Tab-separated table of C-alpha atoms in Angstrom:
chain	number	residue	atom	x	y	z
A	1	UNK	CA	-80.962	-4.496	77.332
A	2	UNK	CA	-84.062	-6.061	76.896
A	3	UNK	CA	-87.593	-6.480	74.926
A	4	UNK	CA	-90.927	-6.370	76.002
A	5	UNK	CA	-93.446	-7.243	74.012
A	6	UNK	CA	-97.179	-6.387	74.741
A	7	UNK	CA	-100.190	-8.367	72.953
A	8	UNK	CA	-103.952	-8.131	71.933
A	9	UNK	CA	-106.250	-9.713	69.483
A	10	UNK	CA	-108.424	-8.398	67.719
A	11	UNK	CA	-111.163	-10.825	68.309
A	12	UNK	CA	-110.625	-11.218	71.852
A	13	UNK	CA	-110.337	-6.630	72.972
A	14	UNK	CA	-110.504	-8.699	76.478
A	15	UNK	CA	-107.382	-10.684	75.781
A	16	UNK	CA	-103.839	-9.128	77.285
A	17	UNK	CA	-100.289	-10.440	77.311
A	18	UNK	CA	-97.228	-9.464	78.329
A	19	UNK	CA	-94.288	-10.671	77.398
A	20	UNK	CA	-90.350	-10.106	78.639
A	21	UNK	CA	-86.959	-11.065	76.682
A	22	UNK	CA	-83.326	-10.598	76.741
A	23	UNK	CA	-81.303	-10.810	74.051
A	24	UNK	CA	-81.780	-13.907	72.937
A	25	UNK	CA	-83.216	-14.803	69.526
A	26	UNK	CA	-87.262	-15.169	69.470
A	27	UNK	CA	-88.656	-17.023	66.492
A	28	UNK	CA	-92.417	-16.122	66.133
A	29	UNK	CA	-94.716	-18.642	64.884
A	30	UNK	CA	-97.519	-21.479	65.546
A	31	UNK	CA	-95.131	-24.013	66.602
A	32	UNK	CA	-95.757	-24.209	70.133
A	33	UNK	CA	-91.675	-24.647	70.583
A	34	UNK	CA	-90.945	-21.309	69.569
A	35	UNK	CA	-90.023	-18.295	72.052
A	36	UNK	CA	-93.268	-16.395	70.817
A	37	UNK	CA	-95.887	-19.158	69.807
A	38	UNK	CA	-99.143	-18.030	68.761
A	39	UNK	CA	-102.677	-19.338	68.883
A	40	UNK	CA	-104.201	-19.275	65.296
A	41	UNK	CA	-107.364	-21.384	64.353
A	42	UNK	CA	-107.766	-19.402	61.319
A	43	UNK	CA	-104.331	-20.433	59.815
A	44	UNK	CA	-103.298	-16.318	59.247
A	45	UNK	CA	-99.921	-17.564	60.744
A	46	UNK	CA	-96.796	-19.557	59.527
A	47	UNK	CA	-95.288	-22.068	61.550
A	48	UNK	CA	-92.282	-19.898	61.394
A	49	UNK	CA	-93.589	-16.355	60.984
A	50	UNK	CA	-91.226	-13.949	61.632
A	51	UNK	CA	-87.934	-13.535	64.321
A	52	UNK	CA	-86.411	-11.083	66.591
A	53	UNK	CA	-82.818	-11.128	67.107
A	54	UNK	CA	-80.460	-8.634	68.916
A	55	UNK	CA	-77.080	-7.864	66.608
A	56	UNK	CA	-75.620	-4.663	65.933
A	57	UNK	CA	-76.434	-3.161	69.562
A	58	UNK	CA	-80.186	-3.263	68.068
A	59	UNK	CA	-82.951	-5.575	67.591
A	60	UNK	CA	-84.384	-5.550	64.411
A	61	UNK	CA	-87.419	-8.133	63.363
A	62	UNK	CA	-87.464	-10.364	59.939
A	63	UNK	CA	-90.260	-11.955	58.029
A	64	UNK	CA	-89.271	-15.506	57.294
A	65	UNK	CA	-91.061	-15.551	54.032
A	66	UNK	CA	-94.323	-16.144	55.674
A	67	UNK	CA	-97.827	-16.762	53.889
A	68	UNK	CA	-99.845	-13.715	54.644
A	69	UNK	CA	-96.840	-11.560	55.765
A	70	UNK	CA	-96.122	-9.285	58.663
A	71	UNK	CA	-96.305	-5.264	59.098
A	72	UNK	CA	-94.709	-2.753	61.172
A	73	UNK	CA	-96.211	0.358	61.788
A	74	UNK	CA	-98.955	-0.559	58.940
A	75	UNK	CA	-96.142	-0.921	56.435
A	76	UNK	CA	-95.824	-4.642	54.960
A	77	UNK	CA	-92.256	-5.823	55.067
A	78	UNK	CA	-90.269	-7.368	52.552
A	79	UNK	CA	-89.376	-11.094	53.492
A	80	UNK	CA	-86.101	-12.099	54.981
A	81	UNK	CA	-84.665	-8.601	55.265
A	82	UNK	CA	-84.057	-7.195	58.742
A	83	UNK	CA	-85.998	-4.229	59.822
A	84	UNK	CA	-84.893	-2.542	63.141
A	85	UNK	CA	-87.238	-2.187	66.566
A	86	UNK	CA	-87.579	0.576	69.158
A	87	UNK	CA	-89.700	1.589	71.559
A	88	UNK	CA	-93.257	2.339	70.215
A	89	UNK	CA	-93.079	0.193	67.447
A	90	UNK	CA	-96.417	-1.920	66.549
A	91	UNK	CA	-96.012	-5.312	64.773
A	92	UNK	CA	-99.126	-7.248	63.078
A	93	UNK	CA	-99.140	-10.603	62.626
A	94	UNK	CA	-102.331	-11.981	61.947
A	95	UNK	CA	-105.000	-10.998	64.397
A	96	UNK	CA	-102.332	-10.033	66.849
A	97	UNK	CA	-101.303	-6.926	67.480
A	98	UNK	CA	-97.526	-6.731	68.984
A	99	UNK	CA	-96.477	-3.246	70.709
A	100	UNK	CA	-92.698	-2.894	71.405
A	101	UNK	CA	-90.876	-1.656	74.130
A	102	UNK	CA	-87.292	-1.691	74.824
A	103	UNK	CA	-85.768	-1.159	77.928
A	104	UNK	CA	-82.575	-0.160	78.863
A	105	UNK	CA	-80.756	-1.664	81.909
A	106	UNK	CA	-81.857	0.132	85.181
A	107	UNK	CA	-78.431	1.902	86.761
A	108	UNK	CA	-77.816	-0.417	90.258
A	109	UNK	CA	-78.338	1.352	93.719
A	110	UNK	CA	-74.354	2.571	95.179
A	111	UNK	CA	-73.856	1.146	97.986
A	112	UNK	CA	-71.588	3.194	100.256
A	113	UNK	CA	-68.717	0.790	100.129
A	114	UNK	CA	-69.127	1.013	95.831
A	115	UNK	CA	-70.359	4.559	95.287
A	116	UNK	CA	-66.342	5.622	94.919
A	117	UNK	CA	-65.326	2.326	92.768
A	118	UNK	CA	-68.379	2.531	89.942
A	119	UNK	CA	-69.584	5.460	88.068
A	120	UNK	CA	-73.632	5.404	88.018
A	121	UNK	CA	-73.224	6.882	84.319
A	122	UNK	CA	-70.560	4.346	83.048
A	123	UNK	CA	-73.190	2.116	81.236
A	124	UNK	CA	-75.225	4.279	79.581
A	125	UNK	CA	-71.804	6.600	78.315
A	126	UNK	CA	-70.746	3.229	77.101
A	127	UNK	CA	-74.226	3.004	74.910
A	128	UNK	CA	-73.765	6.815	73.750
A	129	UNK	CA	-70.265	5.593	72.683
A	130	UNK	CA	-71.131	2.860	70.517
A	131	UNK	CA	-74.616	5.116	69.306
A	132	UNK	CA	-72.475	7.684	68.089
A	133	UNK	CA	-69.763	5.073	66.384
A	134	UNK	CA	-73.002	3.470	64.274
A	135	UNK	CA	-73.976	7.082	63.507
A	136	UNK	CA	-70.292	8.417	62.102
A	137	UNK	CA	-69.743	5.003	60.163
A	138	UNK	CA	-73.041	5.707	58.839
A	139	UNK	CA	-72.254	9.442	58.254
A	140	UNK	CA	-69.396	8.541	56.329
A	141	UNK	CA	-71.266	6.218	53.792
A	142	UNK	CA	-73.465	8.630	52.943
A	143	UNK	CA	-73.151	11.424	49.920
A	144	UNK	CA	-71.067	14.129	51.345
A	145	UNK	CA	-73.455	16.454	49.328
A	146	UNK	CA	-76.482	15.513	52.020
A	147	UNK	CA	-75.782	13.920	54.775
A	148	UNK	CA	-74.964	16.853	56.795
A	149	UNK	CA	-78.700	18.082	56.037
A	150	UNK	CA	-79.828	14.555	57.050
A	151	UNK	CA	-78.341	14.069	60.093
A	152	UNK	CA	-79.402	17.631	61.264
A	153	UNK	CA	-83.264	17.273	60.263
A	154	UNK	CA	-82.795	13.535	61.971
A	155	UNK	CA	-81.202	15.302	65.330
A	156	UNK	CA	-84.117	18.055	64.887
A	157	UNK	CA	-87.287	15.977	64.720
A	158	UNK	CA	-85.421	13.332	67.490
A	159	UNK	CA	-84.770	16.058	70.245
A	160	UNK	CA	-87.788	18.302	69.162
A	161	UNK	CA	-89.361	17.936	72.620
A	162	UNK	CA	-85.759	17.773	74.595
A	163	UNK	CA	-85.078	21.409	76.111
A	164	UNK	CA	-80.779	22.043	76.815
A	165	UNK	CA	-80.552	21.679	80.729
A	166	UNK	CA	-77.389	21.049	82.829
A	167	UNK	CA	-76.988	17.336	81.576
A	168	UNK	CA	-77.072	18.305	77.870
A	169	UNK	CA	-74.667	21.258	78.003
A	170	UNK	CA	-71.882	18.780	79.639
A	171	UNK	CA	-72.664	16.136	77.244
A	172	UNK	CA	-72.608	18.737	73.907
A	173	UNK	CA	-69.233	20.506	76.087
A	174	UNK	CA	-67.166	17.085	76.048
A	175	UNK	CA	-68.479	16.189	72.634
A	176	UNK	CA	-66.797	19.194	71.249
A	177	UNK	CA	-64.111	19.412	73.318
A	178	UNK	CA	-64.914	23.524	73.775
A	179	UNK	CA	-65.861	25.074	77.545
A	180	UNK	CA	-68.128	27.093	75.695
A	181	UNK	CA	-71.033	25.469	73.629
A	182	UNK	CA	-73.321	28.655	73.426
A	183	UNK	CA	-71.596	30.505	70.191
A	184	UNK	CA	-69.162	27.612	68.935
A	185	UNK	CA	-66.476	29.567	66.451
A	186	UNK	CA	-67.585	28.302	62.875
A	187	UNK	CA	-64.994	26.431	60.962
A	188	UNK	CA	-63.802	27.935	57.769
A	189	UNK	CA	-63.918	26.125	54.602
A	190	UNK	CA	-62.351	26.569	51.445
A	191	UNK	CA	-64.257	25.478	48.823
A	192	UNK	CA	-62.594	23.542	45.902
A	193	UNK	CA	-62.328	24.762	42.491
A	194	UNK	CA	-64.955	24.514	40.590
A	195	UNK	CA	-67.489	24.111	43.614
A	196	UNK	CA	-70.113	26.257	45.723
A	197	UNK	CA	-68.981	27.919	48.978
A	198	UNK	CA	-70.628	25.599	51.531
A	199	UNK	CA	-73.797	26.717	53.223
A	200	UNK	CA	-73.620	28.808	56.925
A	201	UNK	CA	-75.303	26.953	59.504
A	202	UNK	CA	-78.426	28.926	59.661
A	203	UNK	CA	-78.597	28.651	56.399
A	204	UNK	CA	-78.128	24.870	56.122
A	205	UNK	CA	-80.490	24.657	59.138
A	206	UNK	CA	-83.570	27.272	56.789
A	207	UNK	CA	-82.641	24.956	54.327
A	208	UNK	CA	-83.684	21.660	56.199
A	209	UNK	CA	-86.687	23.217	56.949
A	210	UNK	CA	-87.673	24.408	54.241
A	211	UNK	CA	-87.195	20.769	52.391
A	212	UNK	CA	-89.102	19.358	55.321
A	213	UNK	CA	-92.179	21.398	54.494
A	214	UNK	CA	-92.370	20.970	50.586
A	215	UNK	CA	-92.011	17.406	51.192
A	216	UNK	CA	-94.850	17.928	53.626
A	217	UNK	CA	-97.084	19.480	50.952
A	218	UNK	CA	-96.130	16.628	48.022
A	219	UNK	CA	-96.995	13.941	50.524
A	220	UNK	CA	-100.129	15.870	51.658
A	221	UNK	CA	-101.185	16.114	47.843
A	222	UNK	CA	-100.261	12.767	47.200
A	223	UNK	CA	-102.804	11.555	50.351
A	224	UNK	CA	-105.454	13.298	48.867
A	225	UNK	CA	-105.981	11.948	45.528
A	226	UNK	CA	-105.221	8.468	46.828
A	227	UNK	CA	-108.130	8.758	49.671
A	228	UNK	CA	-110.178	10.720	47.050
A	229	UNK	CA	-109.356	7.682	44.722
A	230	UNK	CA	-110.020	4.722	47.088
A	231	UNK	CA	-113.234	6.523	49.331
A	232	UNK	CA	-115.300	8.222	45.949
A	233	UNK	CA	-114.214	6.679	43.323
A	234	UNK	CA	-114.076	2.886	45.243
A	235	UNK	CA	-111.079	1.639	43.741
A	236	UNK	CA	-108.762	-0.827	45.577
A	237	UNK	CA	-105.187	0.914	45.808
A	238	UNK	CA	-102.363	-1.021	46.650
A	239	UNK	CA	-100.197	-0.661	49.076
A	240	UNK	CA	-96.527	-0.852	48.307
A	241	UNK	CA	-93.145	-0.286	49.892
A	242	UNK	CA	-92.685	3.125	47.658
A	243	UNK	CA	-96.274	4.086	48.231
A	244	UNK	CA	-95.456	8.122	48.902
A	245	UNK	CA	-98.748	8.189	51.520
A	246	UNK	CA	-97.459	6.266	53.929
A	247	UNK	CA	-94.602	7.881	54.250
A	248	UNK	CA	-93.720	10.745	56.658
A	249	UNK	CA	-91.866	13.903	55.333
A	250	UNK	CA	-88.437	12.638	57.743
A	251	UNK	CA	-88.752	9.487	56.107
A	252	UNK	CA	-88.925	9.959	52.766
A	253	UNK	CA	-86.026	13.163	53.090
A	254	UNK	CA	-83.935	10.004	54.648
A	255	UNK	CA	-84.831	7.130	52.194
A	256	UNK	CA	-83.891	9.534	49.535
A	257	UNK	CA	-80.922	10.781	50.888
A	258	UNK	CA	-79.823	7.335	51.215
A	259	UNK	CA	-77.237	6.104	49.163
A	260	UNK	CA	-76.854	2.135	50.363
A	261	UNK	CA	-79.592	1.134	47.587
A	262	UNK	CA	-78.556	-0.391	44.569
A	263	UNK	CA	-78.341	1.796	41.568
A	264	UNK	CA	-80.876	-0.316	39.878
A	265	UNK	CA	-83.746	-0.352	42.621
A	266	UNK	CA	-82.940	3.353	43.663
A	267	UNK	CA	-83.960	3.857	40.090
A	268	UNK	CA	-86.872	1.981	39.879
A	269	UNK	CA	-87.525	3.641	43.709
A	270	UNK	CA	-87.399	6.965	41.936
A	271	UNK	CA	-89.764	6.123	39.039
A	272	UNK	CA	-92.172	4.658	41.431
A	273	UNK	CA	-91.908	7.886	43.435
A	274	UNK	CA	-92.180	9.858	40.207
A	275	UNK	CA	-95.546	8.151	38.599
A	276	UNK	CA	-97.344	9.259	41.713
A	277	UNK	CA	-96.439	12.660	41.812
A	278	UNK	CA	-97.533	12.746	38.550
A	279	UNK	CA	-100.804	10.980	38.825
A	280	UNK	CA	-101.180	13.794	41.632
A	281	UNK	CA	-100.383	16.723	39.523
A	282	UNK	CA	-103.226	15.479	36.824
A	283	UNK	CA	-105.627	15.161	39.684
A	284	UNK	CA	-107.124	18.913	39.305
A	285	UNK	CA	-107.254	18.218	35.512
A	286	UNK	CA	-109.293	15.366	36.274
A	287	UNK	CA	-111.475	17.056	38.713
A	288	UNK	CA	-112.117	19.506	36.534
A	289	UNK	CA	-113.051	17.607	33.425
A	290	UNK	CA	-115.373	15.444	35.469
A	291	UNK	CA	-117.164	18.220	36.836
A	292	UNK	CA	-118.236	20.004	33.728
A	293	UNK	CA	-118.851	16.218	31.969
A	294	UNK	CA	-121.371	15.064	34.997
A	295	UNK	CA	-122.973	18.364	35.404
A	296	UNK	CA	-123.590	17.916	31.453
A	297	UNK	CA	-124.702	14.308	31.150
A	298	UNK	CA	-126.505	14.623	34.677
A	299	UNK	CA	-128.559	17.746	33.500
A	300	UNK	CA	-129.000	15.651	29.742
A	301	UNK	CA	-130.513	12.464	31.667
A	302	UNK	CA	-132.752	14.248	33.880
A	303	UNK	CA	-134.399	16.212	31.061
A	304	UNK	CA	-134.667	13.131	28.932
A	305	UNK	CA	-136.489	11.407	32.022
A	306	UNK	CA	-138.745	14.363	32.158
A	307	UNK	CA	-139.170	14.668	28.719
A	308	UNK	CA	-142.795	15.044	28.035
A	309	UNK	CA	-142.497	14.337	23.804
A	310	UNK	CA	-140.683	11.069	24.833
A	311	UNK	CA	-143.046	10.278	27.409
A	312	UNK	CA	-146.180	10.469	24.983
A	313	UNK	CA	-144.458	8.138	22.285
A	314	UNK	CA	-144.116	5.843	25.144
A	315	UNK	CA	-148.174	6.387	25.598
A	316	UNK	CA	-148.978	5.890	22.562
A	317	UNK	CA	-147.415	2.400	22.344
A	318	UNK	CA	-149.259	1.322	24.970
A	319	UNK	CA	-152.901	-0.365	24.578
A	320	UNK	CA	-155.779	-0.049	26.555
A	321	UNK	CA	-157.759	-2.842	27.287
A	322	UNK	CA	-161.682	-3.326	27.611
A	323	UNK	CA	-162.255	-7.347	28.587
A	324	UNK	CA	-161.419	-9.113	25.313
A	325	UNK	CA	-160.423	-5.655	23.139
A	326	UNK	CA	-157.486	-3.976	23.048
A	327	UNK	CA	-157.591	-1.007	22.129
A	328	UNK	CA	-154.483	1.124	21.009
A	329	UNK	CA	-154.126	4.242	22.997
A	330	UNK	CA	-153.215	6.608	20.246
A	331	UNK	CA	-157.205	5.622	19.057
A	332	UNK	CA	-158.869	7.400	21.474
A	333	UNK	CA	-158.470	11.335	21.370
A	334	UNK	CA	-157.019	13.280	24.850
A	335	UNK	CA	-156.213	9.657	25.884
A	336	UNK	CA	-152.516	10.017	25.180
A	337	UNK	CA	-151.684	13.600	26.264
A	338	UNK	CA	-153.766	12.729	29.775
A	339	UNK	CA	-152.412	9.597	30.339
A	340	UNK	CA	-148.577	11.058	29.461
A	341	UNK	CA	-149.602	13.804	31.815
A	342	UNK	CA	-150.263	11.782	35.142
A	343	UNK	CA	-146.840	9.818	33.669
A	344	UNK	CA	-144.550	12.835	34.229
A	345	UNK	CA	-146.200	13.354	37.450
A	346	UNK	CA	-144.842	10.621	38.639
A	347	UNK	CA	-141.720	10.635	36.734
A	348	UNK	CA	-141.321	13.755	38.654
A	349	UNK	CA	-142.375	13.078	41.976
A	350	UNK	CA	-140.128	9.418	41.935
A	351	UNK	CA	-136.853	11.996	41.010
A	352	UNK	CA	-137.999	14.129	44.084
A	353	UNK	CA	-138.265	11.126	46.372
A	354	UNK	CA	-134.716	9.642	45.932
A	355	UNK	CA	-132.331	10.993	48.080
A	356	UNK	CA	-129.470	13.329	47.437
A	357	UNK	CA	-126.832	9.796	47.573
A	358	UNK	CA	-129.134	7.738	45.194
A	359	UNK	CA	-129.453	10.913	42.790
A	360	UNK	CA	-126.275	12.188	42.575
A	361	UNK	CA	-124.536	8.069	42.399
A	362	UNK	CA	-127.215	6.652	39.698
A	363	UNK	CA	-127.074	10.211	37.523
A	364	UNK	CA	-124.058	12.367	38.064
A	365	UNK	CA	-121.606	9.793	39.234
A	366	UNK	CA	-120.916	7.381	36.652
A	367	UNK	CA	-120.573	10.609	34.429
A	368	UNK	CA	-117.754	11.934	36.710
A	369	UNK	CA	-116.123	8.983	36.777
A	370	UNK	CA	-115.747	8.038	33.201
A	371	UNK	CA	-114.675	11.345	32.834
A	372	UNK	CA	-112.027	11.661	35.833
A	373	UNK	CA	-110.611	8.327	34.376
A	374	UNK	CA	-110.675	9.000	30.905
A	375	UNK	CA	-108.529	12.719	31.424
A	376	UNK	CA	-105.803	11.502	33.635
A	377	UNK	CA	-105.564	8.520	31.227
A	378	UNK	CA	-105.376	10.942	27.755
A	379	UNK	CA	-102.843	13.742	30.173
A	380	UNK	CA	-100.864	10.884	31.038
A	381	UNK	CA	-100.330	9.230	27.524
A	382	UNK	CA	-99.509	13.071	26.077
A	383	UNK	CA	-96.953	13.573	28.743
A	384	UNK	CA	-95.297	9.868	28.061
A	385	UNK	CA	-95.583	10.519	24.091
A	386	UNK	CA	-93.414	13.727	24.882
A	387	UNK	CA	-90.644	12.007	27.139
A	388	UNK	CA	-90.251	9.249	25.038
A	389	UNK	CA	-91.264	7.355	28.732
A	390	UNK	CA	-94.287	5.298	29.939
A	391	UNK	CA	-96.042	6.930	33.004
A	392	UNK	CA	-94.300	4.593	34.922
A	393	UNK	CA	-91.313	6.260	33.954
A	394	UNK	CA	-89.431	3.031	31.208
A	395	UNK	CA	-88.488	3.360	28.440
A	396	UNK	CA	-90.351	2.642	25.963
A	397	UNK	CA	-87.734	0.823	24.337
A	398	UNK	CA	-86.713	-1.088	27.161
């Protein structure tokens, strides 16, 4: 088994490199003594950034705690916690950009005094062997009430692509131990007392699906009002571990079906989780509300630009001047209603000259806005008041 590791900068598009390990440990940093050293004038790296290490039959990749921190696949890791590699992965680490590839041994030519002695599939049977012993002990921690769903929707989405030829019928044939893998007899089970039959297949399988695509449609949501938030509104959203949009529907199904989190932080996970469905739920409210509020306050401070009584008080305060004199406007008769005229004129024709972006930003916007805000702010004090919660979901005791 090995890693390859390919890199690019974003300065330099030009700039390539290519780089091959084994299983070895590879500490990533500016020291020029480490395995992965990297270049950094602008001081975005740590002496000792992050490190790769091979344990468990996996590599998995660790932030040492380092200043400006590292992400895979655009998610930010936690320091000194081990996050697992494969193939496709992309690691950033200050202007570099890292993608990941690892590569199985390559099964050695037979010669024709070996080809009886070694088996060309020993190796890689011996990887499926210790694969599936990671995936039962894992099975087996998990709550007996989903991980059957969980492992199927993780089998599904893996082997989506992967049609059943010749070599998966003998592997799925002496994983069973049946001659016949095309209608496998279902097991019976007797349900305890006091419990629900358990599921058919097909059923369990609808079932999986069916979860996959409402989670789908809560991320989806969730996406909307946080690009609507960040893009039209221009406010700077965090991005944290629990943040629902940057999860996929598989991953969030699996981090919730999960059950090696601590009580407390799968609690404060959940009320995380929670505070942005509910922000997303109050989004239409707030749509709405800001709507009818700009379209009200937009129409208000047009007409009260245009307004032709406020524009002839404003004439009227005026003076005119002749050399020395100065002569109050309101004086001389038709003065003011002429002079207001040729004023809304070009009140009028300045409104018509801004464009459509200027208009609707210096008028409607800030109206929308305040409004927007101001709704999912009132909703989500109402709905706190009634749990006895904060919309964080504490107590408000606590």
């Amino acid at each position: 088994m090995s890693l390859v590791l390919r890199l690019t900068r974003k300065t330099d598009p030009q700039w390539r490199q290519e780089r091959r390990f084994g299983q070895e440990e590879i500490v990533i940093g500016r020291r020029a003594s480490h395995k992965l050293a990297l270049e950094d004038t602008n001081r975005q790296i740590s002496r000792d950034h992050a490190r790769i290490v091979w344990e468990n039959e996996q590599y998995s990749l660790t932030d040492l705690g380092s200043r400006n921190g590292t992400a895979l696949n655009n998610r930010r890791l936690s320091p000194n916690h081990p996050y697992p590699l494969k193939t496709g992965d992309v690691i950033l680490i200050g202007e570099y950009r890292i993608e990941v590839s690892v590569v199985l041994p390559e099964p050695q030519e037979d010669t024709e005094e070996t080809a009886f002695l070694e088996n060309p599939f020993g190796e890689e049977a011996r990887i499926l062997a210790q694969l599936l012993a990671r995936i039962r002990k894992k099975y087996h921690r998990e709550s007996p009430n989903h991980r059957e769903t969980a492992l199927e929707l993780a089998l599904q989405s893996a082997l989506a692509d992967s049609d059943m030829g010749e070599c998966e019928r003998i592997l799925a044939k002496r994983l069973i131990g049946k001659k016949d893998v095309s209608n496998p007899p279902a097991e019976e089970k007797i349900p305890l007392p006091g419990t629900s039959p358990p599921l058919p297949q097909a059923q369990l399988s609808q079932s999986g699906q069916l979860l996959k695509l409402f989670m789908g449609y809560v991320l989806g949501m969730v996406r909307s009002v946080w690009k609507f938030r960040q893009e039209f509104l221009g406010m700077t959203l965090p991005q944290m571990e629990y943040s629902l949009h940057l999860f996929s529907p598989e991953e969030l199904i699996g981090k919730l079906l999960s059950n090696r989190t601590p009580p407390a932080a799968r609690q404060q996970e959940l009320n995380f989780m929670k505070a942005q469905i509910e922000e997303a739920l109050l989004h239409p409210l707030g749509l709405l509300e800001g709507y009818r509020v700009s379209v009200d306050e937009g129409v208000r401070q047009v007409l009260m630009e245009i307004n032709p009584a406020k524009i002839e008080q404003e004439v009227a305060r005026q003076s005119l001047s002749l050399g020395p004199l100065k002569i109050p406007c309101r004086a001389i008769p038709l003065w003011v209603p002429l002079k207001a005229y040729a004023a809304l004129k070009k009140q009028l024709f300045d409104l018509l000259q801004e464009g459509r972006g200027t208009f609707e930003s210096r008028i409607f916007r800030p109206a929308f806005v305040h409004a927007y805000m101001k709704t999912i702010s009132s909703a989500r004090k109402e709905e706190a008041g009634a749990s006895g919660s904060d919309y964080r979901g504490q107590n408000k005791e606590s």
